[in-house]
Amino acid sequence: MRVTVLGAGTMGHGIAQVAATAGYDVTIRDIDESILEDGVASIESNLQGGVEREKLTADEKAAALDRIGTTTSLEDAVGDAEFVVEAVPEDMDLKQGTFEDVAAAAPADAVLATNTSSLSVTEIASVLDDPGRAIGLHFFNPVHIMGLVEIVVAEGTDEATLETATEFVEAIDKEPVTVRDSAGFASSRLGVALGVEAVRMLEEGVAGPRDIDAAMELGYNHPMGPIELGDVVGLDVRLDILEYLREELGERFRPPQLLKQKVRAGKLGKKTGEGFYVWEDGEIVGVSGDWGDGQ
């Protein structure tokens, strides 16, 4: 099965990596050649890390890289694709436009999957003549490490599409969890609920970021606390999801003012070097704002 991934950013190149490692021929398409180059470099770095940890051999790394091709042409990317995963930014208009463009250029029987973390898959697929070929595949960051893929069944998804998507998820050595297409699905709805309450606790002065995160890591065995996780995901992404869930599910998902202030200031988390924490080379080096001096 030929797999195409649309978008070479954090999620896109991660999806391409696990697919290629599992033996699929993969094409990554992005509109920017430099983003494609950065994506492939990240894949190579991740695979090299796997070699050093003895998770795969040098030959397996080389074989995975050989299975990956890149292009800026949508037609070249999807012309013979059997399974397409879009990993473009979380914007309904953009995702619908991407699905329309793919449907016009890809084979009529290709499965079209969206990596949305919260948007309605049914609405994304509504632009298709055949919405039965559409499904949600919600991967988690970092894709090559996280074991879960949330399979989101849209209103029109047919059984063959669900079967193909489930087989793909299992083939890339991930655990599928199947959910109905509902606002926030299961994982985002629960995860964002925890994250938004953690930010409200910061606003109220209940505790600082490190203590809130430690409470969940040590008390509930979470691998990462909710404040750090927000920084890793991106505070702008968190804000967008909250605004969407507020519209769909009500005021309990109202974004805290503190989160809005961070986003307005461009302090989006790990990707910008500062969010609720201060980051350098992908690692936390301090706490931002009133909870620390950056040391």
PDB file of C-alpha atoms in Angstrom:
ATOM      1  CA  MET A   1       0.000   0.000   0.000  1.00  0.00           C
ATOM      2  CA  ARG A   2       1.371   3.389  -1.012  1.00  0.00           C
ATOM      3  CA  VAL A   3       1.015   5.993   1.717  1.00  0.00           C
ATOM      4  CA  THR A   4       1.041   9.763   1.277  1.00  0.00           C
ATOM      5  CA  VAL A   5       1.398  12.202   4.159  1.00  0.00           C
ATOM      6  CA  LEU A   6       0.373  15.815   3.557  1.00  0.00           C
ATOM      7  CA  GLY A   7       2.452  18.129   5.714  1.00  0.00           C
ATOM      8  CA  ALA A   8       6.064  17.669   6.810  1.00  0.00           C
ATOM      9  CA  GLY A   9       5.773  19.367  10.194  1.00  0.00           C
ATOM     10  CA  THR A  10       5.994  17.720  13.595  1.00  0.00           C
ATOM     11  CA  MET A  11       3.052  15.372  13.125  1.00  0.00           C
ATOM     12  CA  GLY A  12       3.473  14.832   9.377  1.00  0.00           C
ATOM     13  CA  HIS A  13       7.082  13.720   9.432  1.00  0.00           C
ATOM     14  CA  GLY A  14       6.370  11.572  12.486  1.00  0.00           C
ATOM     15  CA  ILE A  15       3.555   9.741  10.691  1.00  0.00           C
ATOM     16  CA  ALA A  16       5.759   9.280   7.635  1.00  0.00           C
ATOM     17  CA  GLN A  17       8.552   7.884   9.810  1.00  0.00           C
ATOM     18  CA  VAL A  18       6.463   5.193  11.494  1.00  0.00           C
ATOM     19  CA  ALA A  19       4.868   4.203   8.178  1.00  0.00           C
ATOM     20  CA  ALA A  20       8.240   3.885   6.432  1.00  0.00           C
ATOM     21  CA  THR A  21       9.724   1.975   9.363  1.00  0.00           C
ATOM     22  CA  ALA A  22       6.819  -0.464   9.120  1.00  0.00           C
ATOM     23  CA  GLY A  23       7.656  -1.122   5.466  1.00  0.00           C
ATOM     24  CA  TYR A  24       5.326   1.212   3.573  1.00  0.00           C
ATOM     25  CA  ASP A  25       6.489   3.327   0.655  1.00  0.00           C
ATOM     26  CA  VAL A  26       5.759   6.892   1.743  1.00  0.00           C
ATOM     27  CA  THR A  27       5.572  10.230  -0.035  1.00  0.00           C
ATOM     28  CA  ILE A  28       5.603  13.404   2.041  1.00  0.00           C
ATOM     29  CA  ARG A  29       4.147  16.495   0.430  1.00  0.00           C
ATOM     30  CA  ASP A  30       4.520  20.052   1.673  1.00  0.00           C
ATOM     31  CA  ILE A  31       4.249  23.404  -0.063  1.00  0.00           C
ATOM     32  CA  ASP A  32       7.678  24.467   1.223  1.00  0.00           C
ATOM     33  CA  GLU A  33      10.849  22.636   0.165  1.00  0.00           C
ATOM     34  CA  SER A  34      12.715  23.772   3.286  1.00  0.00           C
ATOM     35  CA  ILE A  35      10.024  22.256   5.529  1.00  0.00           C
ATOM     36  CA  LEU A  36      10.376  18.987   3.636  1.00  0.00           C
ATOM     37  CA  GLU A  37      14.138  19.049   4.166  1.00  0.00           C
ATOM     38  CA  ASP A  38      13.716  19.772   7.871  1.00  0.00           C
ATOM     39  CA  GLY A  39      11.158  16.979   8.163  1.00  0.00           C
ATOM     40  CA  VAL A  40      13.419  14.381   6.579  1.00  0.00           C
ATOM     41  CA  ALA A  41      16.320  15.579   8.763  1.00  0.00           C
ATOM     42  CA  SER A  42      14.139  15.064  11.841  1.00  0.00           C
ATOM     43  CA  ILE A  43      13.211  11.575  10.679  1.00  0.00           C
ATOM     44  CA  GLU A  44      16.880  10.715  10.167  1.00  0.00           C
ATOM     45  CA  SER A  45      17.729  12.047  13.617  1.00  0.00           C
ATOM     46  CA  ASN A  46      14.908  10.062  15.243  1.00  0.00           C
ATOM     47  CA  LEU A  47      15.955   6.886  13.462  1.00  0.00           C
ATOM     48  CA  GLN A  48      19.572   7.399  14.453  1.00  0.00           C
ATOM     49  CA  GLY A  49      18.407   7.715  18.042  1.00  0.00           C
ATOM     50  CA  GLY A  50      16.645   4.390  17.608  1.00  0.00           C
ATOM     51  CA  VAL A  51      19.852   2.817  16.317  1.00  0.00           C
ATOM     52  CA  GLU A  52      21.790   4.139  19.309  1.00  0.00           C
ATOM     53  CA  ARG A  53      19.172   2.725  21.678  1.00  0.00           C
ATOM     54  CA  GLU A  54      19.270  -0.564  19.759  1.00  0.00           C
ATOM     55  CA  LYS A  55      15.596  -0.295  18.792  1.00  0.00           C
ATOM     56  CA  LEU A  56      16.529  -0.870  15.140  1.00  0.00           C
ATOM     57  CA  THR A  57      19.644  -1.612  13.123  1.00  0.00           C
ATOM     58  CA  ALA A  58      21.595   0.711  10.851  1.00  0.00           C
ATOM     59  CA  ASP A  59      20.321  -1.300   7.882  1.00  0.00           C
ATOM     60  CA  GLU A  60      16.717  -0.874   9.022  1.00  0.00           C
ATOM     61  CA  LYS A  61      17.283   2.863   9.378  1.00  0.00           C
ATOM     62  CA  ALA A  62      18.695   3.069   5.851  1.00  0.00           C
ATOM     63  CA  ALA A  63      15.824   0.999   4.450  1.00  0.00           C
ATOM     64  CA  ALA A  64      13.228   3.244   6.109  1.00  0.00           C
ATOM     65  CA  LEU A  65      14.846   6.376   4.696  1.00  0.00           C
ATOM     66  CA  ASP A  66      14.957   4.775   1.233  1.00  0.00           C
ATOM     67  CA  ARG A  67      11.180   4.270   1.371  1.00  0.00           C
ATOM     68  CA  ILE A  68      10.536   8.017   1.859  1.00  0.00           C
ATOM     69  CA  GLY A  69      10.140  10.412  -1.040  1.00  0.00           C
ATOM     70  CA  THR A  70       9.234  14.098  -0.949  1.00  0.00           C
ATOM     71  CA  THR A  71       7.508  16.517  -3.290  1.00  0.00           C
ATOM     72  CA  THR A  72       5.830  19.915  -3.359  1.00  0.00           C
ATOM     73  CA  SER A  73       3.369  18.710  -6.007  1.00  0.00           C
ATOM     74  CA  LEU A  74       0.035  17.470  -4.704  1.00  0.00           C
ATOM     75  CA  GLU A  75      -0.699  15.629  -7.946  1.00  0.00           C
ATOM     76  CA  ASP A  76       2.607  13.754  -7.792  1.00  0.00           C
ATOM     77  CA  ALA A  77       2.075  12.991  -4.118  1.00  0.00           C
ATOM     78  CA  VAL A  78      -1.399  11.471  -4.335  1.00  0.00           C
ATOM     79  CA  GLY A  79      -1.677  10.365  -7.963  1.00  0.00           C
ATOM     80  CA  ASP A  80      -1.125   6.685  -7.128  1.00  0.00           C
ATOM     81  CA  ALA A  81      -1.689   6.809  -3.361  1.00  0.00           C
ATOM     82  CA  GLU A  82      -3.839   4.191  -1.692  1.00  0.00           C
ATOM     83  CA  PHE A  83      -3.837   5.761   1.771  1.00  0.00           C
ATOM     84  CA  VAL A  84      -3.560   9.518   2.357  1.00  0.00           C
ATOM     85  CA  VAL A  85      -3.095  11.141   5.765  1.00  0.00           C
ATOM     86  CA  GLU A  86      -3.398  14.919   5.969  1.00  0.00           C
ATOM     87  CA  ALA A  87      -1.461  16.597   8.757  1.00  0.00           C
ATOM     88  CA  VAL A  88      -2.076  20.249   7.915  1.00  0.00           C
ATOM     89  CA  PRO A  89      -2.824  22.889  10.608  1.00  0.00           C
ATOM     90  CA  GLU A  90      -6.030  22.686  12.656  1.00  0.00           C
ATOM     91  CA  ASP A  91      -8.241  24.865  10.494  1.00  0.00           C
ATOM     92  CA  MET A  92     -11.551  23.598   9.140  1.00  0.00           C
ATOM     93  CA  ASP A  93     -11.418  25.522   5.869  1.00  0.00           C
ATOM     94  CA  LEU A  94      -7.849  24.383   5.228  1.00  0.00           C
ATOM     95  CA  LYS A  95      -8.633  20.750   5.964  1.00  0.00           C
ATOM     96  CA  GLN A  96     -11.765  20.772   3.817  1.00  0.00           C
ATOM     97  CA  GLY A  97      -9.859  22.411   0.967  1.00  0.00           C
ATOM     98  CA  THR A  98      -7.124  19.804   1.303  1.00  0.00           C
ATOM     99  CA  PHE A  99      -9.671  16.983   1.115  1.00  0.00           C
ATOM    100  CA  GLU A 100     -11.266  18.529  -1.977  1.00  0.00           C
ATOM    101  CA  ASP A 101      -7.898  18.860  -3.706  1.00  0.00           C
ATOM    102  CA  VAL A 102      -6.874  15.318  -2.801  1.00  0.00           C
ATOM    103  CA  ALA A 103     -10.177  13.857  -3.966  1.00  0.00           C
ATOM    104  CA  ALA A 104      -9.665  15.512  -7.355  1.00  0.00           C
ATOM    105  CA  ALA A 105      -6.162  14.104  -7.804  1.00  0.00           C
ATOM    106  CA  ALA A 106      -6.071  10.751  -5.976  1.00  0.00           C
ATOM    107  CA  PRO A 107      -7.512   7.391  -7.062  1.00  0.00           C
ATOM    108  CA  ALA A 108     -11.244   7.117  -6.354  1.00  0.00           C
ATOM    109  CA  ASP A 109     -10.718   4.249  -3.904  1.00  0.00           C
ATOM    110  CA  ALA A 110      -7.938   5.864  -1.848  1.00  0.00           C
ATOM    111  CA  VAL A 111      -8.660   6.210   1.862  1.00  0.00           C
ATOM    112  CA  LEU A 112      -8.514   9.824   3.068  1.00  0.00           C
ATOM    113  CA  ALA A 113      -7.545  10.224   6.720  1.00  0.00           C
ATOM    114  CA  THR A 114      -7.322  13.400   8.744  1.00  0.00           C
ATOM    115  CA  ASN A 115      -4.993  13.781  11.719  1.00  0.00           C
ATOM    116  CA  THR A 116      -7.233  16.362  13.380  1.00  0.00           C
ATOM    117  CA  SER A 117      -7.110  16.273  17.170  1.00  0.00           C
ATOM    118  CA  SER A 118     -10.550  17.771  17.754  1.00  0.00           C
ATOM    119  CA  LEU A 119     -12.332  19.038  14.634  1.00  0.00           C
ATOM    120  CA  SER A 120     -15.365  17.221  13.271  1.00  0.00           C
ATOM    121  CA  VAL A 121     -14.258  14.538  10.823  1.00  0.00           C
ATOM    122  CA  THR A 122     -17.810  14.423   9.489  1.00  0.00           C
ATOM    123  CA  GLU A 123     -17.646  18.136   8.645  1.00  0.00           C
ATOM    124  CA  ILE A 124     -14.190  17.798   7.064  1.00  0.00           C
ATOM    125  CA  ALA A 125     -15.460  14.920   4.929  1.00  0.00           C
ATOM    126  CA  SER A 126     -18.675  16.715   3.941  1.00  0.00           C
ATOM    127  CA  VAL A 127     -16.905  18.242   0.908  1.00  0.00           C
ATOM    128  CA  LEU A 128     -16.337  14.790  -0.616  1.00  0.00           C
ATOM    129  CA  ASP A 129     -18.614  13.134  -3.154  1.00  0.00           C
ATOM    130  CA  ASP A 130     -17.887   9.900  -1.299  1.00  0.00           C
ATOM    131  CA  PRO A 131     -17.541  10.632   2.442  1.00  0.00           C
ATOM    132  CA  GLY A 132     -17.391   6.904   3.083  1.00  0.00           C
ATOM    133  CA  ARG A 133     -13.680   6.941   2.227  1.00  0.00           C
ATOM    134  CA  ALA A 134     -12.878   9.442   5.013  1.00  0.00           C
ATOM    135  CA  ILE A 135     -11.798   8.698   8.568  1.00  0.00           C
ATOM    136  CA  GLY A 136      -9.960  10.349  11.436  1.00  0.00           C
ATOM    137  CA  LEU A 137      -6.544   9.112  12.574  1.00  0.00           C
ATOM    138  CA  HIS A 138      -5.496  11.122  15.610  1.00  0.00           C
ATOM    139  CA  PHE A 139      -1.791  10.495  16.225  1.00  0.00           C
ATOM    140  CA  PHE A 140       0.013  11.700  19.322  1.00  0.00           C
ATOM    141  CA  ASN A 141       3.265  13.620  19.626  1.00  0.00           C
ATOM    142  CA  PRO A 142       5.980  12.387  19.361  1.00  0.00           C
ATOM    143  CA  VAL A 143       4.502   9.946  16.873  1.00  0.00           C
ATOM    144  CA  HIS A 144       7.424   7.520  16.868  1.00  0.00           C
ATOM    145  CA  ILE A 145       7.197   7.092  20.646  1.00  0.00           C
ATOM    146  CA  MET A 146       3.504   7.361  21.545  1.00  0.00           C
ATOM    147  CA  GLY A 147       1.647   4.071  21.231  1.00  0.00           C
ATOM    148  CA  LEU A 148      -1.923   5.289  20.723  1.00  0.00           C
ATOM    149  CA  VAL A 149      -3.813   6.220  17.563  1.00  0.00           C
ATOM    150  CA  GLU A 150      -7.407   7.341  18.009  1.00  0.00           C
ATOM    151  CA  ILE A 151      -9.517   6.165  15.067  1.00  0.00           C
ATOM    152  CA  VAL A 152     -12.446   8.535  14.616  1.00  0.00           C
ATOM    153  CA  VAL A 153     -15.429   7.146  12.725  1.00  0.00           C
ATOM    154  CA  ALA A 154     -17.296   9.905  10.924  1.00  0.00           C
ATOM    155  CA  GLU A 155     -21.009   9.849  10.181  1.00  0.00           C
ATOM    156  CA  GLY A 156     -20.453   8.494   6.674  1.00  0.00           C
ATOM    157  CA  THR A 157     -17.340   6.331   7.150  1.00  0.00           C
ATOM    158  CA  ASP A 158     -17.894   2.914   5.595  1.00  0.00           C
ATOM    159  CA  GLU A 159     -16.805  -0.426   7.026  1.00  0.00           C
ATOM    160  CA  ALA A 160     -14.090  -0.997   4.421  1.00  0.00           C
ATOM    161  CA  THR A 161     -12.451   2.316   5.291  1.00  0.00           C
ATOM    162  CA  LEU A 162     -12.542   1.539   9.000  1.00  0.00           C
ATOM    163  CA  GLU A 163     -11.055  -1.906   8.365  1.00  0.00           C
ATOM    164  CA  THR A 164      -8.237  -0.514   6.210  1.00  0.00           C
ATOM    165  CA  ALA A 165      -7.453   2.218   8.740  1.00  0.00           C
ATOM    166  CA  THR A 166      -7.397  -0.254  11.629  1.00  0.00           C
ATOM    167  CA  GLU A 167      -5.073  -2.582   9.733  1.00  0.00           C
ATOM    168  CA  PHE A 168      -2.762   0.327   8.967  1.00  0.00           C
ATOM    169  CA  VAL A 169      -2.612   1.434  12.603  1.00  0.00           C
ATOM    170  CA  GLU A 170      -1.842  -2.094  13.759  1.00  0.00           C
ATOM    171  CA  ALA A 171       0.772  -2.524  11.008  1.00  0.00           C
ATOM    172  CA  ILE A 172       2.707   0.531  12.225  1.00  0.00           C
ATOM    173  CA  ASP A 173       2.763  -1.034  15.699  1.00  0.00           C
ATOM    174  CA  LYS A 174       0.259   1.331  17.319  1.00  0.00           C
ATOM    175  CA  GLU A 175      -2.732   0.548  19.495  1.00  0.00           C
ATOM    176  CA  PRO A 176      -6.015   1.661  17.892  1.00  0.00           C
ATOM    177  CA  VAL A 177      -8.830   3.105  19.987  1.00  0.00           C
ATOM    178  CA  THR A 178     -12.024   3.582  18.010  1.00  0.00           C
ATOM    179  CA  VAL A 179     -14.378   6.429  18.912  1.00  0.00           C
ATOM    180  CA  ARG A 180     -17.436   8.103  17.435  1.00  0.00           C
ATOM    181  CA  ASP A 181     -17.001  11.516  15.818  1.00  0.00           C
ATOM    182  CA  SER A 182     -17.863  13.830  18.705  1.00  0.00           C
ATOM    183  CA  ALA A 183     -16.320  17.172  19.676  1.00  0.00           C
ATOM    184  CA  GLY A 184     -12.861  16.541  21.099  1.00  0.00           C
ATOM    185  CA  PHE A 185     -13.253  12.781  20.590  1.00  0.00           C
ATOM    186  CA  ALA A 186     -12.115  11.003  23.773  1.00  0.00           C
ATOM    187  CA  SER A 187      -8.455  11.893  24.208  1.00  0.00           C
ATOM    188  CA  SER A 188      -8.522  15.614  23.397  1.00  0.00           C
ATOM    189  CA  ARG A 189     -11.671  16.216  25.414  1.00  0.00           C
ATOM    190  CA  LEU A 190     -10.243  14.599  28.536  1.00  0.00           C
ATOM    191  CA  GLY A 191      -6.715  15.910  28.047  1.00  0.00           C
ATOM    192  CA  VAL A 192      -7.800  19.484  27.413  1.00  0.00           C
ATOM    193  CA  ALA A 193     -10.147  19.389  30.411  1.00  0.00           C
ATOM    194  CA  LEU A 194      -7.173  18.550  32.645  1.00  0.00           C
ATOM    195  CA  GLY A 195      -4.950  21.118  30.939  1.00  0.00           C
ATOM    196  CA  VAL A 196      -7.419  23.992  31.194  1.00  0.00           C
ATOM    197  CA  GLU A 197      -8.006  23.332  34.896  1.00  0.00           C
ATOM    198  CA  ALA A 198      -4.237  23.342  35.469  1.00  0.00           C
ATOM    199  CA  VAL A 199      -3.971  26.789  33.842  1.00  0.00           C
ATOM    200  CA  ARG A 200      -6.872  28.050  35.981  1.00  0.00           C
ATOM    201  CA  MET A 201      -4.946  26.863  39.035  1.00  0.00           C
ATOM    202  CA  LEU A 202      -1.993  28.957  37.878  1.00  0.00           C
ATOM    203  CA  GLU A 203      -4.297  31.973  37.488  1.00  0.00           C
ATOM    204  CA  GLU A 204      -5.639  31.482  41.001  1.00  0.00           C
ATOM    205  CA  GLY A 205      -2.182  31.083  42.532  1.00  0.00           C
ATOM    206  CA  VAL A 206      -2.878  27.562  43.780  1.00  0.00           C
ATOM    207  CA  ALA A 207       0.616  26.395  42.813  1.00  0.00           C
ATOM    208  CA  GLY A 208       3.351  26.964  40.267  1.00  0.00           C
ATOM    209  CA  PRO A 209       3.876  24.985  37.043  1.00  0.00           C
ATOM    210  CA  ARG A 210       6.475  22.611  38.453  1.00  0.00           C
ATOM    211  CA  ASP A 211       4.362  21.673  41.472  1.00  0.00           C
ATOM    212  CA  ILE A 212       1.181  21.186  39.436  1.00  0.00           C
ATOM    213  CA  ASP A 213       3.043  18.975  36.986  1.00  0.00           C
ATOM    214  CA  ALA A 214       4.764  17.016  39.762  1.00  0.00           C
ATOM    215  CA  ALA A 215       1.388  16.369  41.396  1.00  0.00           C
ATOM    216  CA  MET A 216       0.118  14.596  38.299  1.00  0.00           C
ATOM    217  CA  GLU A 217       3.401  12.889  37.406  1.00  0.00           C
ATOM    218  CA  LEU A 218       4.064  11.498  40.885  1.00  0.00           C
ATOM    219  CA  GLY A 219       0.517  11.259  42.232  1.00  0.00           C
ATOM    220  CA  TYR A 220      -1.209   9.884  39.151  1.00  0.00           C
ATOM    221  CA  ASN A 221       1.729   8.389  37.263  1.00  0.00           C
ATOM    222  CA  HIS A 222       1.327  10.685  34.252  1.00  0.00           C
ATOM    223  CA  PRO A 223       4.491  10.672  32.129  1.00  0.00           C
ATOM    224  CA  MET A 224       4.211  14.451  31.712  1.00  0.00           C
ATOM    225  CA  GLY A 225       2.311  17.064  33.701  1.00  0.00           C
ATOM    226  CA  PRO A 226      -0.526  19.092  32.117  1.00  0.00           C
ATOM    227  CA  ILE A 227       1.392  22.402  32.043  1.00  0.00           C
ATOM    228  CA  GLU A 228       4.440  20.909  30.355  1.00  0.00           C
ATOM    229  CA  LEU A 229       2.205  18.986  27.958  1.00  0.00           C
ATOM    230  CA  GLY A 230       0.493  22.231  26.935  1.00  0.00           C
ATOM    231  CA  ASP A 231       3.890  23.734  26.147  1.00  0.00           C
ATOM    232  CA  VAL A 232       4.845  20.671  24.093  1.00  0.00           C
ATOM    233  CA  VAL A 233       1.581  20.596  22.136  1.00  0.00           C
ATOM    234  CA  GLY A 234       1.631  24.362  21.612  1.00  0.00           C
ATOM    235  CA  LEU A 235      -0.409  26.874  23.581  1.00  0.00           C
ATOM    236  CA  ASP A 236      -1.915  28.230  20.365  1.00  0.00           C
ATOM    237  CA  VAL A 237      -3.112  24.737  19.486  1.00  0.00           C
ATOM    238  CA  ARG A 238      -4.560  24.335  22.987  1.00  0.00           C
ATOM    239  CA  LEU A 239      -6.360  27.667  22.685  1.00  0.00           C
ATOM    240  CA  ASP A 240      -7.857  26.768  19.304  1.00  0.00           C
ATOM    241  CA  ILE A 241      -9.121  23.452  20.646  1.00  0.00           C
ATOM    242  CA  LEU A 242     -10.640  25.107  23.696  1.00  0.00           C
ATOM    243  CA  GLU A 243     -12.437  27.700  21.590  1.00  0.00           C
ATOM    244  CA  TYR A 244     -13.868  24.929  19.431  1.00  0.00           C
ATOM    245  CA  LEU A 245     -14.934  22.804  22.413  1.00  0.00           C
ATOM    246  CA  ARG A 246     -16.476  25.834  24.100  1.00  0.00           C
ATOM    247  CA  GLU A 247     -18.587  26.441  21.019  1.00  0.00           C
ATOM    248  CA  GLU A 248     -19.615  22.790  20.785  1.00  0.00           C
ATOM    249  CA  LEU A 249     -19.878  21.737  24.435  1.00  0.00           C
ATOM    250  CA  GLY A 250     -20.288  24.848  26.563  1.00  0.00           C
ATOM    251  CA  GLU A 251     -18.612  27.188  29.038  1.00  0.00           C
ATOM    252  CA  ARG A 252     -16.710  24.514  30.946  1.00  0.00           C
ATOM    253  CA  PHE A 253     -14.156  24.731  28.129  1.00  0.00           C
ATOM    254  CA  ARG A 254     -13.841  28.534  28.268  1.00  0.00           C
ATOM    255  CA  PRO A 255     -10.153  29.404  27.732  1.00  0.00           C
ATOM    256  CA  PRO A 256      -8.467  31.054  30.737  1.00  0.00           C
ATOM    257  CA  GLN A 257      -7.307  34.628  30.240  1.00  0.00           C
ATOM    258  CA  LEU A 258      -3.772  33.599  31.167  1.00  0.00           C
ATOM    259  CA  LEU A 259      -3.655  31.204  28.217  1.00  0.00           C
ATOM    260  CA  LYS A 260      -4.902  33.920  25.871  1.00  0.00           C
ATOM    261  CA  GLN A 261      -2.213  36.296  27.148  1.00  0.00           C
ATOM    262  CA  LYS A 262       0.531  33.762  26.475  1.00  0.00           C
ATOM    263  CA  VAL A 263      -0.664  33.224  22.915  1.00  0.00           C
ATOM    264  CA  ARG A 264      -1.017  36.968  22.254  1.00  0.00           C
ATOM    265  CA  ALA A 265       2.542  37.451  23.463  1.00  0.00           C
ATOM    266  CA  GLY A 266       3.808  34.772  21.073  1.00  0.00           C
ATOM    267  CA  LYS A 267       4.853  32.559  23.972  1.00  0.00           C
ATOM    268  CA  LEU A 268       3.517  29.338  22.504  1.00  0.00           C
ATOM    269  CA  GLY A 269       5.616  26.817  24.384  1.00  0.00           C
ATOM    270  CA  LYS A 270       8.472  24.576  23.328  1.00  0.00           C
ATOM    271  CA  LYS A 271       8.372  25.613  19.650  1.00  0.00           C
ATOM    272  CA  THR A 272       8.975  29.294  20.455  1.00  0.00           C
ATOM    273  CA  GLY A 273      11.341  28.769  23.400  1.00  0.00           C
ATOM    274  CA  GLU A 274       8.897  29.981  26.026  1.00  0.00           C
ATOM    275  CA  GLY A 275       5.404  29.208  27.225  1.00  0.00           C
ATOM    276  CA  PHE A 276       4.733  28.455  30.853  1.00  0.00           C
ATOM    277  CA  TYR A 277       8.279  27.109  30.883  1.00  0.00           C
ATOM    278  CA  VAL A 278      11.490  28.386  29.302  1.00  0.00           C
ATOM    279  CA  TRP A 279      12.964  25.983  26.736  1.00  0.00           C
ATOM    280  CA  GLU A 280      16.406  25.581  25.185  1.00  0.00           C
ATOM    281  CA  ASP A 281      17.310  22.863  22.677  1.00  0.00           C
ATOM    282  CA  GLY A 282      14.039  21.107  23.418  1.00  0.00           C
ATOM    283  CA  GLU A 283      14.604  20.947  27.172  1.00  0.00           C
ATOM    284  CA  ILE A 284      13.086  22.900  30.081  1.00  0.00           C
ATOM    285  CA  VAL A 285      15.633  25.278  31.603  1.00  0.00           C
ATOM    286  CA  GLY A 286      13.364  27.458  33.713  1.00  0.00           C
ATOM    287  CA  VAL A 287       9.880  28.707  34.501  1.00  0.00           C
ATOM    288  CA  SER A 288       8.352  31.714  32.767  1.00  0.00           C
ATOM    289  CA  GLY A 289       6.737  34.654  34.502  1.00  0.00           C
ATOM    290  CA  ASP A 290       5.880  35.038  38.171  1.00  0.00           C
ATOM    291  CA  TRP A 291       6.617  31.432  39.049  1.00  0.00           C
ATOM    292  CA  GLY A 292      10.366  31.581  38.452  1.00  0.00           C
ATOM    293  CA  ASP A 293      13.338  33.585  37.279  1.00  0.00           C
ATOM    294  CA  GLY A 294      14.308  31.279  34.420  1.00  0.00           C
ATOM    295  CA  GLN A 295      16.892  29.456  36.484  1.00  0.00           C
TER     296      GLN A 295
END
